[in-house]
PDB file of C-alpha atoms and ligand atoms in Angstrom:
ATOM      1  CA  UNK A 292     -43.168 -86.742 170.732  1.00 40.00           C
ATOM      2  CA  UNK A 293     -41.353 -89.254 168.677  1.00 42.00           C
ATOM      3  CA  UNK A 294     -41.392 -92.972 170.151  1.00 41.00           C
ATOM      4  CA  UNK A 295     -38.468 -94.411 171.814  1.00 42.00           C
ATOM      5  CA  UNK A 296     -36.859 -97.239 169.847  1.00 44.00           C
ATOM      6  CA  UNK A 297     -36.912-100.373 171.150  1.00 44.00           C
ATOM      7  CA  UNK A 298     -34.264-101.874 173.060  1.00 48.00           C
ATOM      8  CA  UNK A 299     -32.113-104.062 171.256  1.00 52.00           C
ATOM      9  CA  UNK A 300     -28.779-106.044 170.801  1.00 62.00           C
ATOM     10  CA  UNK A 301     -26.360-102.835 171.258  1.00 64.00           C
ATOM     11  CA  UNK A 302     -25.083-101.842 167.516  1.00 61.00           C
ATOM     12  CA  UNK A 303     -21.337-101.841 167.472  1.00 62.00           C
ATOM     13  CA  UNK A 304     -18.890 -99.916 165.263  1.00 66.00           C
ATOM     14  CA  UNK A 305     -16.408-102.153 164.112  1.00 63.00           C
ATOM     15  CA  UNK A 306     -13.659-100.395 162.582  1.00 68.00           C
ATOM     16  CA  UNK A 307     -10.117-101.190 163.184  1.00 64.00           C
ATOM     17  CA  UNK A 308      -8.501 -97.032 163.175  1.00 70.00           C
ATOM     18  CA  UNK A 309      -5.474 -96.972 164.861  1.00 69.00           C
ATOM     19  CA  UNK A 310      -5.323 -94.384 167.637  1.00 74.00           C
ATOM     20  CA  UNK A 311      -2.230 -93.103 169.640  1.00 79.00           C
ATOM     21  CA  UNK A 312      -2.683 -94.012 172.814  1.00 85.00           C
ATOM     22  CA  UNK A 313      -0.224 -96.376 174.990  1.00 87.00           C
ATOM     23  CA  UNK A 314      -1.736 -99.556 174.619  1.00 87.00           C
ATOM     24  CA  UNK A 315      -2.013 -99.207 171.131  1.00 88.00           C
ATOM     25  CA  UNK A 316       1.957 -98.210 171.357  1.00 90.00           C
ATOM     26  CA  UNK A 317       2.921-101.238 173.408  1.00 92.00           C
ATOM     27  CA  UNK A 318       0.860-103.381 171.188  1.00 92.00           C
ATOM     28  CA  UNK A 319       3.363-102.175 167.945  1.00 93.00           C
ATOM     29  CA  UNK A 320       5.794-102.344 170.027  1.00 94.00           C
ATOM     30  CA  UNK A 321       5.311-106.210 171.219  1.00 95.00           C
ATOM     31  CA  UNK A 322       5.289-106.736 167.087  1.00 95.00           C
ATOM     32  CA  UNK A 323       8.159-105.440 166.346  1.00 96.00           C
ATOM     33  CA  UNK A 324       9.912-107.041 169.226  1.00 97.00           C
ATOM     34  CA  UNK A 325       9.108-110.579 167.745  1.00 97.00           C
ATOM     35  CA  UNK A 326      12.066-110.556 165.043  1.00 97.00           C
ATOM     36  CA  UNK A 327      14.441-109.124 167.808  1.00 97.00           C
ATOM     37  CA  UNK A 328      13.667-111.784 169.749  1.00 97.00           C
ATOM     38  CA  UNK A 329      13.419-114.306 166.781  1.00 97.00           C
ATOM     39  CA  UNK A 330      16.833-113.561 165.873  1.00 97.00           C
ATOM     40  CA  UNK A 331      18.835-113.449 169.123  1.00 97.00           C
ATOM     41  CA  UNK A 332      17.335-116.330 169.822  1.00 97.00           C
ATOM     42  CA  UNK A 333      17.906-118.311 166.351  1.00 97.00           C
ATOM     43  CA  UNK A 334      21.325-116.844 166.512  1.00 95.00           C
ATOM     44  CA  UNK A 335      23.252-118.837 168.953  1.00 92.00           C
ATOM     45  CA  UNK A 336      20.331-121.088 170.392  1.00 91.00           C
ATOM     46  CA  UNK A 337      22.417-122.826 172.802  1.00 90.00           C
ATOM     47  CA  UNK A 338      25.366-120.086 173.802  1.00 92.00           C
ATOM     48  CA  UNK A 339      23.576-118.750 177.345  1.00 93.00           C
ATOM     49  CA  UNK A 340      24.545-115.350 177.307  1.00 94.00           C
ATOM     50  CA  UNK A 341      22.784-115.257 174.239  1.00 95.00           C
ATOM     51  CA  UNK A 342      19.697-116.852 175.434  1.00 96.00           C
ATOM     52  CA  UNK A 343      19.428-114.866 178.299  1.00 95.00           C
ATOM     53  CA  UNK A 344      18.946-111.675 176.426  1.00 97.00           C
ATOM     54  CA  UNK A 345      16.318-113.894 174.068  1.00 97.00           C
ATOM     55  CA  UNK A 346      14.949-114.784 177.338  1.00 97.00           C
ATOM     56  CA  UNK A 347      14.737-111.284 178.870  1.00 97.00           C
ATOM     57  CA  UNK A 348      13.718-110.070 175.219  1.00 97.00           C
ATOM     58  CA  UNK A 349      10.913-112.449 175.483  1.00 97.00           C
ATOM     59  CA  UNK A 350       9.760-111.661 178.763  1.00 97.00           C
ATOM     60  CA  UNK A 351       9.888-107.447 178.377  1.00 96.00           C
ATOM     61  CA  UNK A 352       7.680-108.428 175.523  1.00 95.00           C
ATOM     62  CA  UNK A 353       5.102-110.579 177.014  1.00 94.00           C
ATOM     63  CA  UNK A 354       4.494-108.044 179.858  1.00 93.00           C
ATOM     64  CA  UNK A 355       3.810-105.086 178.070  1.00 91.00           C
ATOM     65  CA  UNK A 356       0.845-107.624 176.669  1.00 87.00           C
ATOM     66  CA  UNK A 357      -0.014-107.028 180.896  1.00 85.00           C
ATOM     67  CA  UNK A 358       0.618-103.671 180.939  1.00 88.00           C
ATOM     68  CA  UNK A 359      -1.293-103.177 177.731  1.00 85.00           C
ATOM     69  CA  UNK A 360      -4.607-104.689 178.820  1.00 82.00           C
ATOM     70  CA  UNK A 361      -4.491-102.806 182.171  1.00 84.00           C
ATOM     71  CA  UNK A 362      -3.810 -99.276 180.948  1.00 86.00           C
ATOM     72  CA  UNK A 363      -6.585 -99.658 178.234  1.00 83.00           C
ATOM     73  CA  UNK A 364      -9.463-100.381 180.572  1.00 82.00           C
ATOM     74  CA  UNK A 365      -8.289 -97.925 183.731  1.00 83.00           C
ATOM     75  CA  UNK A 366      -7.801 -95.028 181.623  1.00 81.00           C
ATOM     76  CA  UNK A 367     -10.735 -95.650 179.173  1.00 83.00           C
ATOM     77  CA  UNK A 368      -8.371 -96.470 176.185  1.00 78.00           C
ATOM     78  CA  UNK A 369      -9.915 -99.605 174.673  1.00 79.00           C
ATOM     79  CA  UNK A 370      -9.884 -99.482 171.150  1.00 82.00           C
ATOM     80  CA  UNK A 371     -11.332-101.792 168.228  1.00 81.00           C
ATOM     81  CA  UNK A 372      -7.744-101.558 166.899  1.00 82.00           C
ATOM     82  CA  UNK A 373      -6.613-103.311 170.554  1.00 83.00           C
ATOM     83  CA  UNK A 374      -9.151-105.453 170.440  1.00 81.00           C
ATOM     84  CA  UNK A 375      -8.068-107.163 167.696  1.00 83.00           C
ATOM     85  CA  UNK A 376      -4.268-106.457 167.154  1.00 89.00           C
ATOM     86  CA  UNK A 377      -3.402-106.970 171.150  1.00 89.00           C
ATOM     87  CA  UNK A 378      -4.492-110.670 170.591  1.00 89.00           C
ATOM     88  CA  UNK A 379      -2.413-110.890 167.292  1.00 92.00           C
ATOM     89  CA  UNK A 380       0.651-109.336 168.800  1.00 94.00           C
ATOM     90  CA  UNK A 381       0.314-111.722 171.300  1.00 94.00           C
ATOM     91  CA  UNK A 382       0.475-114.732 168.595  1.00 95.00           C
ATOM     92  CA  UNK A 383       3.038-113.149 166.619  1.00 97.00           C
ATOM     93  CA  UNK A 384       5.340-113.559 169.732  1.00 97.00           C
ATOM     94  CA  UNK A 385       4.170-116.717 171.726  1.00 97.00           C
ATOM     95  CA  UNK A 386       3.877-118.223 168.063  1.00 97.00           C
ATOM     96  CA  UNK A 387       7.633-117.176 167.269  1.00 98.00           C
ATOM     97  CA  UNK A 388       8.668-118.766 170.962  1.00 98.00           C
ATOM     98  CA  UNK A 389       6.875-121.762 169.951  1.00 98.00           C
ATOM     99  CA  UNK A 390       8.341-122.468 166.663  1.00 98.00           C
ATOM    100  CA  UNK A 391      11.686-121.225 167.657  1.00 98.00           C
ATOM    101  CA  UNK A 392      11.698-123.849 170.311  1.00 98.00           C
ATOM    102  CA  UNK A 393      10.709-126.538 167.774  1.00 98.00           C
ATOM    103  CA  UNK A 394      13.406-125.376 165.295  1.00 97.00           C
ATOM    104  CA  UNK A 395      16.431-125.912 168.011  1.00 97.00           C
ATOM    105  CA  UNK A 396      14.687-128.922 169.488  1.00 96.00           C
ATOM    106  CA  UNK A 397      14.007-127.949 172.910  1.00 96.00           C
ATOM    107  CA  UNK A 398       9.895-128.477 172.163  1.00 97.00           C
ATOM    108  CA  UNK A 399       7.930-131.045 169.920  1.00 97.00           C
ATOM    109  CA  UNK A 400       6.917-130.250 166.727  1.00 98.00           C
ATOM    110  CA  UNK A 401       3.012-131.197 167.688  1.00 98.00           C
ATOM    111  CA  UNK A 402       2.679-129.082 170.495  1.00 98.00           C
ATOM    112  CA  UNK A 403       3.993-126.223 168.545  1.00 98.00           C
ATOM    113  CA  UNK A 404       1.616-127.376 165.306  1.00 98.00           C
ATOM    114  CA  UNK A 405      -1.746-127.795 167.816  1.00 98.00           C
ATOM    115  CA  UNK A 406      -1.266-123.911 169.145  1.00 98.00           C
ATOM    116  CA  UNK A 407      -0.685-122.442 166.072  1.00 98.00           C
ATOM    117  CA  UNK A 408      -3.495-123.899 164.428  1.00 98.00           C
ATOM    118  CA  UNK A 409      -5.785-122.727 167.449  1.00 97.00           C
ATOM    119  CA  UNK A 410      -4.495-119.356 167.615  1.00 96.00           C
ATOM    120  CA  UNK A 411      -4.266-118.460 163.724  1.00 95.00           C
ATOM    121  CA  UNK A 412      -7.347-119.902 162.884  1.00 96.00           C
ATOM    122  CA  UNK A 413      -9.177-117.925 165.499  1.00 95.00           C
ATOM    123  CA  UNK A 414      -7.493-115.148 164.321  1.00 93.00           C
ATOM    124  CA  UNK A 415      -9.053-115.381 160.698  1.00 95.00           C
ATOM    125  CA  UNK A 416     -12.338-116.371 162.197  1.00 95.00           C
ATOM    126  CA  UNK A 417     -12.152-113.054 164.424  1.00 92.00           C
ATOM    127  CA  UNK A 418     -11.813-110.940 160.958  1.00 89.00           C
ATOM    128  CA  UNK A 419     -14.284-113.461 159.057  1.00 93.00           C
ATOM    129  CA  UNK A 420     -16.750-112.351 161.497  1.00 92.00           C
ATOM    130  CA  UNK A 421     -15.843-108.740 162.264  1.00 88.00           C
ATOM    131  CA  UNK A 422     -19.171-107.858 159.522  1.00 89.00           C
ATOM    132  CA  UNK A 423     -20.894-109.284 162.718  1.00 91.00           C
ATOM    133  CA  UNK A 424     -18.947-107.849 165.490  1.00 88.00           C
ATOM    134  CA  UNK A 425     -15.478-107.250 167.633  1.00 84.00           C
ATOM    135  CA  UNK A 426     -15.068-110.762 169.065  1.00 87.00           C
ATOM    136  CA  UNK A 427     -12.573-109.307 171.718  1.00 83.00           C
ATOM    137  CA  UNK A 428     -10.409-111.516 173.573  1.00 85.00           C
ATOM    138  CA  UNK A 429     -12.025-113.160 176.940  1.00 90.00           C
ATOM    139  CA  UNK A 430     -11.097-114.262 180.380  1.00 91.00           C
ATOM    140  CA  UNK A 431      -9.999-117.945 178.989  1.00 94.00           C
ATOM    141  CA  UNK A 432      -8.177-116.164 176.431  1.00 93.00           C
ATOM    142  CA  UNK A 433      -6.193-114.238 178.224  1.00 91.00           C
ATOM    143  CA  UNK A 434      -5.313-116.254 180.994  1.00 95.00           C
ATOM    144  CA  UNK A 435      -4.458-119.095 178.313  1.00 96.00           C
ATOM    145  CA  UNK A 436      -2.196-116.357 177.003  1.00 94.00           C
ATOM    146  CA  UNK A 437      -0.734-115.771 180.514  1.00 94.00           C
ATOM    147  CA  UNK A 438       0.037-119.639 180.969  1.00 97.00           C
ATOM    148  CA  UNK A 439       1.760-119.994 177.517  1.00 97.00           C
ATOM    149  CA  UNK A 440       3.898-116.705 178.314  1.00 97.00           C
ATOM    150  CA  UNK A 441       5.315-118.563 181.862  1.00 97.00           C
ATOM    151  CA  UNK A 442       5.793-121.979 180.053  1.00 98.00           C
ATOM    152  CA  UNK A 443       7.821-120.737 177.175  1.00 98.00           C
ATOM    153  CA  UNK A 444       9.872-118.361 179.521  1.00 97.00           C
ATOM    154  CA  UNK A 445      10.655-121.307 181.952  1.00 97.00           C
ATOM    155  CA  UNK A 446      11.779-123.591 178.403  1.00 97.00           C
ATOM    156  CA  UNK A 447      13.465-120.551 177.238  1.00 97.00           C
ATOM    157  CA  UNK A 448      15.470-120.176 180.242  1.00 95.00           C
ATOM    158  CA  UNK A 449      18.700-122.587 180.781  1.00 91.00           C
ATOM    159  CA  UNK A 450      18.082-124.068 183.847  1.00 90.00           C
ATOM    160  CA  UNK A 451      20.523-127.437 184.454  1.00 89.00           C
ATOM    161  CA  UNK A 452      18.940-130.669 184.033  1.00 84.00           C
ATOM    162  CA  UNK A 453      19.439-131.652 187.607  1.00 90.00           C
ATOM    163  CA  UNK A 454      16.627-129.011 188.911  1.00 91.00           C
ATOM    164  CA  UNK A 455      14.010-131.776 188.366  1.00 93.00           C
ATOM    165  CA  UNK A 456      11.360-129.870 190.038  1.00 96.00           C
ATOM    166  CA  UNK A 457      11.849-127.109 187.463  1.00 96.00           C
ATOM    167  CA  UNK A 458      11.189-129.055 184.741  1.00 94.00           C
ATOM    168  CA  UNK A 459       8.383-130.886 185.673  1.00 96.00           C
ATOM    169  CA  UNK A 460       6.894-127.194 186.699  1.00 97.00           C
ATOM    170  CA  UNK A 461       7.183-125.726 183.401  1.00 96.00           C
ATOM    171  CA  UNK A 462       5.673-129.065 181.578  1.00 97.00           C
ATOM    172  CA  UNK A 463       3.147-128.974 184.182  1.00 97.00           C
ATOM    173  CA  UNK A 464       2.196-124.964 182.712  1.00 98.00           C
ATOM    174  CA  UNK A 465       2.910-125.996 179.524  1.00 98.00           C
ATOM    175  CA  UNK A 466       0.316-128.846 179.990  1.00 98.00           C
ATOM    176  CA  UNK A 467      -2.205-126.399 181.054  1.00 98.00           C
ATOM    177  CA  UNK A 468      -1.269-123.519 178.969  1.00 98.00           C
ATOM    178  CA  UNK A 469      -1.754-126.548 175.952  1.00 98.00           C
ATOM    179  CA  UNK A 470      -5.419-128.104 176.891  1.00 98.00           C
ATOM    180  CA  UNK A 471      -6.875-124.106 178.068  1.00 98.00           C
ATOM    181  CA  UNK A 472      -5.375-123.178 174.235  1.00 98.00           C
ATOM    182  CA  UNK A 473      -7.562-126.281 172.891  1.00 98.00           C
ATOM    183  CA  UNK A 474     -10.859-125.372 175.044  1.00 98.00           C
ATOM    184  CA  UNK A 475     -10.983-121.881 174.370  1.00 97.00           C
ATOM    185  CA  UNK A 476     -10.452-122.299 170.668  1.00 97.00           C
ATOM    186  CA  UNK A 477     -13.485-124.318 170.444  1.00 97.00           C
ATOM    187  CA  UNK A 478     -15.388-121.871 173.152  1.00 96.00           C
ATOM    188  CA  UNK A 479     -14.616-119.235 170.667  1.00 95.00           C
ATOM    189  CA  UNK A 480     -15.803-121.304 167.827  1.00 96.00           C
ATOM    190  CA  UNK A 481     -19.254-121.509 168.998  1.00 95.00           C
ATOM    191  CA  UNK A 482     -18.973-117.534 169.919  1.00 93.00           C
ATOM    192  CA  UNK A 483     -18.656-116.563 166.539  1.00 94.00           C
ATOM    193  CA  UNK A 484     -21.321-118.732 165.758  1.00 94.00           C
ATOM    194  CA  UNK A 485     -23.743-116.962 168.006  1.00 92.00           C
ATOM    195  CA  UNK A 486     -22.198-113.024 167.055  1.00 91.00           C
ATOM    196  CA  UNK A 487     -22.780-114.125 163.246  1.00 92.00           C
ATOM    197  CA  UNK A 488     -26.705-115.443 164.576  1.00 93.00           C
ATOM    198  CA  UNK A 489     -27.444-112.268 167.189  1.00 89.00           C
ATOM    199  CA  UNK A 490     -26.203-110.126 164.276  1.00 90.00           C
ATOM    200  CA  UNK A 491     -28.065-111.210 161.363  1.00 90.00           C
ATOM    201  CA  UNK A 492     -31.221-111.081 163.789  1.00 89.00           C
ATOM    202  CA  UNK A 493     -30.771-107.142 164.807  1.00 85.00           C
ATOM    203  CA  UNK A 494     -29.806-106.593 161.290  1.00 83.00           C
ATOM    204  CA  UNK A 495     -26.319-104.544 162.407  1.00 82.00           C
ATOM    205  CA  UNK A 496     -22.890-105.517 164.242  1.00 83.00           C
ATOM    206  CA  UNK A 497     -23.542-106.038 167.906  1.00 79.00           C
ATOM    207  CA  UNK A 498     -21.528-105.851 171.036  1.00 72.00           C
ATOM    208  CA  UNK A 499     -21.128-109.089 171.631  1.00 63.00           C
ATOM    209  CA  UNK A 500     -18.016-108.389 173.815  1.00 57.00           C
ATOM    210  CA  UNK A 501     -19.924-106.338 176.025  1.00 53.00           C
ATOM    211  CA  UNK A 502     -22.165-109.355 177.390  1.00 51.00           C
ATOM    212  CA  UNK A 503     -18.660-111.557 178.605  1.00 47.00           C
TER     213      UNK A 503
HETATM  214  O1  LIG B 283      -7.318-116.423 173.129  1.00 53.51           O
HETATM  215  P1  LIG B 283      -7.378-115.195 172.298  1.00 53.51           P
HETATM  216  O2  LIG B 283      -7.279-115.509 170.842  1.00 53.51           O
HETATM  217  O3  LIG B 283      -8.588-114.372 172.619  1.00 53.51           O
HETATM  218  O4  LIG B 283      -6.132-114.291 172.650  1.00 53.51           O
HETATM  219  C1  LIG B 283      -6.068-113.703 173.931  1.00 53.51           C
HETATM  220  C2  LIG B 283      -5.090-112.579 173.928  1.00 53.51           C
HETATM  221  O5  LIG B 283      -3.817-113.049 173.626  1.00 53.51           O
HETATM  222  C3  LIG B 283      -5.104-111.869 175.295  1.00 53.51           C
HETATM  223  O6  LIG B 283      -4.304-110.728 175.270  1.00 53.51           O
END
């Protein structure tokens, strides 16, 4: 009787297929939603009836990222593929909201500059290390994600100056949305760090993923 191997980090299969399934759908379709809303919005920035369809646009977007996420993991459909291009779907369109913002004035360019830094250069690390590992999105991430999709629907929205409490809500989010995009860039820094470590010590990808 042949030995049982020894228990291990958990060797992961890390490529990126694309498989039909609904999340994987709602993913493409939150990507190709991001010039639809870049343009309505770009188009007439300030005309409302234009920026309540970029604002509805935007929102019908940023919940199928919610609806995404849930089907995956209740009907068993999480996929390397969602792994990685949910979270890059996600920047494509908070990233567009961001900069669109910036361009018609309504946000500073720093803000704007900080979270796109963050996000994109995660996103290279992610593929820098996927030799090592899926380095899947976590709980920070996501809710991070979650606070940036309220604050740039509440600065998308026209909502009259004299709603004070309104606006110092949405800077409040956008506050918190800001300094969780910050901390979990740099808790994902030291992640792929210890993936790259774990990996090179079992001598195969791991499941890192599987241990958050
Ligand atoms: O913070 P990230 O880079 O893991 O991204 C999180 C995703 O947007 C969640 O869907």
């Amino acid at each position: 009787m042949s030995e049982p191997e020894a228990s291990g980090p958990e060797q992961q299969d890390t490529t990126l297929a694309f498989a039909w399934n609904v999340p994987n759908i709602l993913t493409i379709l939150r990507l190709v939603l991001v010039p639809v809303f870049a343009l309505v919005l770009l188009t007439h920035p300030h005309d409302h009836v234009w920026r309540h369809w970029a604002t509805a646009v935007f929102v019908i977007a940023i919940l199928t990222d919610l609806a995404d996420g849930r089907i995956a993991r209740k009907y068993h459909q999480v996929t390397n593929f969602g792994k990685i291009w949910d979270s890059i779907a996600d920047k494509a369109l908070t990233g567009m909201a961001f900069v669109g913002l910036s361009i018609i004035g309504e946000l500073a360019w720093p803000i704007t500059l900080v979270i796109l830094v963050r996000e994109w250069g995660i996103t290279v690390m992610r593929f820098r290390v996927l030799k090592y590992g899926v380095m899947a999105a976590k709980r920070g991430g996501k809710l991070k994600t979650t606070l940036q999709g309220v604050a740039l629907a509440m600065f998308l929205v026209q909502v009259p100056d004299t709603v004070t409490w309104f606006w110092a809500l949405r800077w409040f989010i956008m506050w918190a949305a800001f300094a969780l995009t910050v901390l979990t860039g740099i808790d994902y820094v030291f992640d792929a760090h210890r993936l790259r470590r774990d990996a090179l010590r079992a001598g195969h990808p791991i499941d890192y993923s599987a241990r958050h």
